[in-house]
XYZ file of C-alpha atoms in Angstrom:
352
model
C -0.057 -0.080 0.048
C 1.321 3.481 -0.618
C 1.946 5.915 1.908
C -1.109 8.035 2.325
C -0.583 12.239 0.754
C 0.490 14.172 3.566
C -2.625 17.324 3.348
C -2.799 20.572 4.852
C -4.937 19.984 7.823
C -1.633 17.595 8.378
C 0.698 20.157 8.118
C -1.801 22.707 10.840
C -1.838 19.988 12.973
C 1.517 19.264 13.195
C 1.900 23.378 12.976
C -0.793 23.969 16.029
C -2.418 26.325 13.717
C -5.825 26.620 11.809
C -5.553 25.055 7.933
C -6.141 28.904 6.952
C -3.092 29.495 8.399
C -1.123 27.243 7.470
C -2.103 28.269 3.818
C -1.309 31.658 4.375
C 2.659 30.576 5.447
C 2.763 28.444 2.553
C 1.478 30.334 -0.367
C 3.960 33.229 0.790
C 1.498 35.282 2.094
C 2.297 34.850 5.789
C 4.050 38.268 6.207
C 1.553 40.298 4.258
C -1.747 39.007 6.754
C 0.794 39.813 9.575
C 1.592 36.520 10.769
C 4.382 36.143 13.333
C 7.681 34.850 12.416
C 7.048 31.922 15.252
C 3.839 30.907 13.877
C 5.668 30.803 10.509
C 8.593 29.204 11.245
C 6.670 26.226 12.678
C 4.099 26.067 9.645
C 7.363 25.803 7.995
C 9.254 22.784 10.102
C 5.679 21.226 10.127
C 5.733 21.292 6.182
C 9.794 20.815 5.237
C 9.599 17.608 8.281
C 6.497 16.052 6.772
C 7.828 15.900 3.392
C 3.766 17.886 2.402
C 3.871 19.108 -1.295
C 0.773 21.102 -2.238
C -1.827 19.199 -4.154
C -1.399 20.947 -7.718
C -4.779 20.617 -9.221
C -6.277 22.367 -5.878
C -3.041 24.930 -6.584
C -4.395 25.426 -10.357
C -7.715 26.606 -9.733
C -7.138 28.660 -6.882
C -4.276 30.812 -9.033
C -5.921 30.261 -12.791
C -2.299 28.324 -13.661
C -1.175 24.616 -13.754
C 2.776 24.989 -13.657
C 3.146 23.323 -17.246
C 4.473 24.390 -20.429
C 3.852 22.671 -23.671
C 7.225 21.903 -26.043
C 5.575 20.334 -29.498
C 8.400 19.508 -32.008
C 8.763 18.668 -35.469
C 11.447 15.781 -34.896
C 13.293 18.046 -32.480
C 12.719 15.591 -29.526
C 14.434 12.541 -31.165
C 17.187 14.283 -32.699
C 20.610 13.782 -31.030
C 21.428 16.953 -33.213
C 18.894 19.010 -31.051
C 18.957 17.144 -28.184
C 20.285 20.173 -25.982
C 17.815 21.735 -27.317
C 15.158 19.626 -24.994
C 17.068 19.864 -22.414
C 18.003 24.246 -22.796
C 14.106 24.040 -22.201
C 13.588 21.801 -19.848
C 16.595 23.897 -17.597
C 15.005 26.582 -17.991
C 11.249 25.473 -17.055
C 12.857 23.768 -14.234
C 14.465 26.800 -12.917
C 10.557 28.229 -12.283
C 9.224 24.529 -10.617
C 7.417 24.342 -13.872
C 7.040 20.593 -15.461
C 7.664 21.000 -19.331
C 4.797 18.380 -20.836
C 6.563 17.293 -24.595
C 5.676 15.781 -27.815
C 6.168 14.994 -31.117
C 4.366 15.128 -34.250
C 7.165 13.710 -36.925
C 4.893 16.187 -39.022
C 2.009 15.004 -39.153
C -0.617 18.155 -39.002
C -3.821 15.913 -37.579
C -0.919 14.903 -35.046
C 0.339 18.499 -34.417
C -3.737 19.204 -33.574
C -4.028 16.952 -31.907
C -1.076 17.240 -29.463
C -1.821 20.951 -29.482
C -5.537 19.617 -28.276
C -3.908 17.269 -25.400
C -1.854 20.008 -24.126
C -4.654 22.755 -24.038
C -6.740 19.917 -22.968
C -4.333 19.615 -19.545
C -4.490 23.489 -19.385
C -0.941 24.176 -19.917
C 0.214 27.818 -18.745
C 1.856 28.147 -22.928
C 2.967 26.202 -25.666
C 6.947 26.038 -27.616
C 5.939 25.548 -31.111
C 9.571 23.906 -32.768
C 10.773 22.848 -35.753
C 14.334 20.311 -36.265
C 14.641 22.955 -39.168
C 14.648 27.229 -39.388
C 11.772 27.337 -42.114
C 8.296 29.227 -42.159
C 5.481 27.636 -41.490
C 1.422 28.099 -41.339
C 0.377 28.584 -38.003
C -2.229 26.343 -36.855
C -5.010 27.706 -34.841
C -4.760 25.385 -32.244
C -2.025 26.933 -30.830
C -3.662 31.099 -30.413
C -6.111 28.793 -27.054
C -2.950 29.766 -24.712
C 0.005 31.721 -24.509
C 2.740 30.235 -27.006
C 6.247 30.716 -28.603
C 7.502 29.239 -32.310
C 11.669 27.661 -31.877
C 13.109 27.588 -34.775
C 10.542 28.706 -36.795
C 8.453 31.773 -38.655
C 4.891 32.053 -38.978
C 3.957 32.745 -42.835
C 0.796 34.272 -41.149
C 1.913 38.686 -40.555
C 1.795 39.676 -36.167
C 0.694 35.959 -35.712
C 4.111 34.300 -32.934
C 7.099 35.470 -31.290
C 9.517 33.422 -32.672
C 13.247 32.704 -31.451
C 15.896 31.959 -33.833
C 19.300 31.045 -34.519
C 20.879 34.722 -36.127
C 22.040 32.726 -39.724
C 22.940 36.500 -41.524
C 25.879 36.598 -38.600
C 26.857 33.500 -38.726
C 27.304 33.999 -42.549
C 29.358 36.898 -41.356
C 31.085 35.026 -39.745
C 32.070 32.250 -41.231
C 32.736 34.716 -44.412
C 35.729 36.936 -42.324
C 37.161 33.546 -40.759
C 38.416 33.113 -44.209
C 39.272 36.892 -44.771
C 41.348 37.365 -41.612
C 43.504 34.337 -42.196
C 44.671 36.004 -45.598
C 41.981 34.230 -48.097
C 40.759 36.876 -50.783
C 40.529 34.488 -54.009
C 39.079 31.099 -54.914
C 36.276 30.962 -52.412
C 33.936 29.176 -53.206
C 30.169 28.149 -51.781
C 28.526 24.797 -51.671
C 24.958 24.417 -50.668
C 23.603 28.116 -51.984
C 24.770 30.937 -53.869
C 26.456 32.576 -55.654
C 23.311 34.219 -56.115
C 21.213 35.796 -53.201
C 18.215 33.976 -55.570
C 20.324 30.558 -55.887
C 18.646 28.408 -53.233
C 17.802 24.885 -52.191
C 14.437 23.988 -51.786
C 12.874 25.093 -47.906
C 14.276 26.912 -45.018
C 15.211 30.153 -44.512
C 19.169 28.879 -42.898
C 20.139 28.646 -46.718
C 18.526 32.438 -47.132
C 20.521 33.974 -43.919
C 23.519 32.231 -43.974
C 24.201 33.185 -47.849
C 22.774 37.281 -47.046
C 25.659 37.073 -44.261
C 28.500 35.456 -46.689
C 27.740 37.975 -49.459
C 27.508 40.909 -47.372
C 31.549 40.424 -45.847
C 32.138 39.501 -49.259
C 31.125 42.003 -50.949
C 32.481 44.656 -48.429
C 36.104 43.407 -48.409
C 35.934 43.745 -52.108
C 36.218 39.617 -52.555
C 34.439 37.750 -55.385
C 32.871 34.033 -54.832
C 34.374 32.122 -57.138
C 32.028 29.605 -57.413
C 28.880 27.830 -55.794
C 27.657 25.017 -57.443
C 23.705 24.304 -56.120
C 23.460 21.056 -54.351
C 20.059 19.329 -54.371
C 20.329 18.967 -50.643
C 22.723 19.543 -47.353
C 24.158 15.825 -47.396
C 27.495 14.216 -47.535
C 26.705 12.877 -51.109
C 26.177 16.111 -52.292
C 29.285 17.889 -50.583
C 31.175 15.028 -52.623
C 30.139 15.917 -56.165
C 29.981 19.682 -55.837
C 33.590 19.459 -54.740
C 34.418 16.714 -57.358
C 33.097 19.654 -59.952
C 34.866 22.294 -58.787
C 37.866 20.666 -58.966
C 37.412 19.812 -62.355
C 37.299 22.962 -63.595
C 39.762 23.998 -61.246
C 41.789 24.286 -57.416
C 40.123 26.022 -54.906
C 41.535 27.699 -52.201
C 39.229 27.762 -50.066
C 35.388 26.085 -49.181
C 32.168 27.338 -47.327
C 30.180 24.732 -46.959
C 26.692 25.702 -45.326
C 26.536 22.350 -43.187
C 29.183 20.046 -41.519
C 27.806 17.326 -43.728
C 28.980 19.283 -46.712
C 32.195 19.951 -45.716
C 32.379 15.842 -44.839
C 31.581 15.184 -48.251
C 34.242 17.996 -49.620
C 36.793 16.667 -47.691
C 35.979 13.064 -49.425
C 36.465 15.006 -53.041
C 39.386 16.948 -51.493
C 41.395 13.618 -50.199
C 40.511 11.958 -53.610
C 42.742 14.988 -55.489
C 45.019 14.614 -53.073
C 44.646 18.138 -51.637
C 45.326 18.796 -48.052
C 43.010 20.530 -45.780
C 43.936 23.462 -45.011
C 47.307 23.794 -46.375
C 45.965 23.239 -49.813
C 41.978 24.277 -49.655
C 40.626 26.067 -46.136
C 37.157 24.845 -45.076
C 34.602 26.170 -43.162
C 30.802 25.638 -42.044
C 28.022 26.026 -39.818
C 26.112 24.013 -37.196
C 28.747 22.084 -35.177
C 27.444 18.999 -35.790
C 29.430 15.989 -33.381
C 31.044 15.098 -36.932
C 32.847 18.644 -36.790
C 34.942 17.622 -34.206
C 35.351 14.075 -35.193
C 36.793 14.859 -38.938
C 39.999 15.379 -39.317
C 41.627 17.983 -39.591
C 38.853 18.606 -36.789
C 36.921 21.235 -38.692
C 36.095 25.029 -38.178
C 32.521 25.971 -37.874
C 29.772 28.218 -36.740
C 27.749 26.790 -34.134
C 23.624 26.321 -33.794
C 23.168 26.997 -30.391
C 20.399 24.546 -29.695
C 20.483 24.638 -25.667
C 20.818 29.000 -26.069
C 17.789 28.405 -28.267
C 15.637 26.092 -25.572
C 15.954 28.334 -22.876
C 15.289 31.638 -24.676
C 12.022 29.929 -25.659
C 10.688 29.156 -22.328
C 12.039 32.987 -21.392
C 10.298 34.303 -23.676
C 7.020 32.352 -23.756
C 6.870 33.385 -19.760
C 6.965 37.079 -21.250
C 3.687 35.949 -22.756
C 2.263 33.908 -19.815
C 2.374 37.156 -17.624
C 1.174 39.409 -20.973
C -1.982 37.586 -21.101
C -2.120 37.293 -17.348
C -2.142 41.084 -17.834
C -4.872 41.256 -20.588
C -1.943 42.782 -22.222
C -1.343 42.320 -25.963
C 0.665 39.417 -27.351
C 3.768 40.485 -28.391
C 5.250 39.645 -31.913
C 8.852 39.854 -33.797
C 12.157 37.757 -33.799
C 14.964 37.018 -31.105
C 17.574 36.058 -32.414
C 20.215 34.279 -30.761
C 24.237 34.047 -31.061
C 26.092 30.977 -32.673
C 29.039 30.709 -31.875
C 32.444 30.342 -33.958
C 34.081 26.970 -33.615
C 37.899 27.599 -34.703
C 39.504 24.645 -35.793
C 41.900 22.693 -37.352
C 40.319 23.550 -41.321
C 41.117 27.256 -41.849
C 44.935 28.394 -43.029
C 46.414 31.476 -44.663
C 46.302 30.792 -48.632
C 49.446 28.002 -50.247
C 51.446 29.234 -52.798
């Protein structure tokens, strides 16, 4: 038989006070109601010794909150790459004494609708709607029943919800700068997007913003992009094929790969041609996938800040919850989270 749950009446009896007095002390209103410090300490000691826990349902009915939030994602919950995103959100929720409910849609709109409804049925105080990769989405109408934010996603509808995104434009600038600072001024090729702003793979917003940052910095430095074979996808085999195409036309001095998986394929192609990284060709990429630190030489890359994104999403959500309770207008706009440069071993000054 499981032990009986300690009640507020048990705490009051142990402290020698009324249940009303015990309730006021444990809700933090003891001083406000002029309850003496001696009585307050007796109640707190009795609650601690009896391991009293308030009933979440009754607290929710009294305060209008459940101390829970929802986290609904497409594939982020089971992705190794984005595991830190969940961790950041969990820790930010825990710091506030709030429980996080996690659901995954696997990209199924009907499952997403049912998950959002299930969160609302449990009266969560707010919801984070997350995407595995940065993209533009149609915000489901079901999410608007409570405060909500978008994580790694932008709304197609104007002024829908706040979005928390990695600062991909600045990441593109950082990737270009690291090559310029190493002395590269020609022979810089892109793999994954470009060279023109409209030369983009289908889907996703990261390519648009990374390319914009790269083009801005190189243009300011008077450096022309040497070439950019467009990849149908950002996987190693496409990086391999694109790098082979570049090498057949001539020797590059540096490659900016739009993610680490492309860079992995590029490494293989460079090796086939007898070229060394970074002595012959410098390589810089994005994401800081675990692959980046396993490659030899280790890959210089601009990291996706998964943990910080998760924490920021919960921070912004709680601002939304406060505004909702105060009857204030819903916030919109984009909150950018910096992407740090991980300088490793794949960039060097251009060789002879």
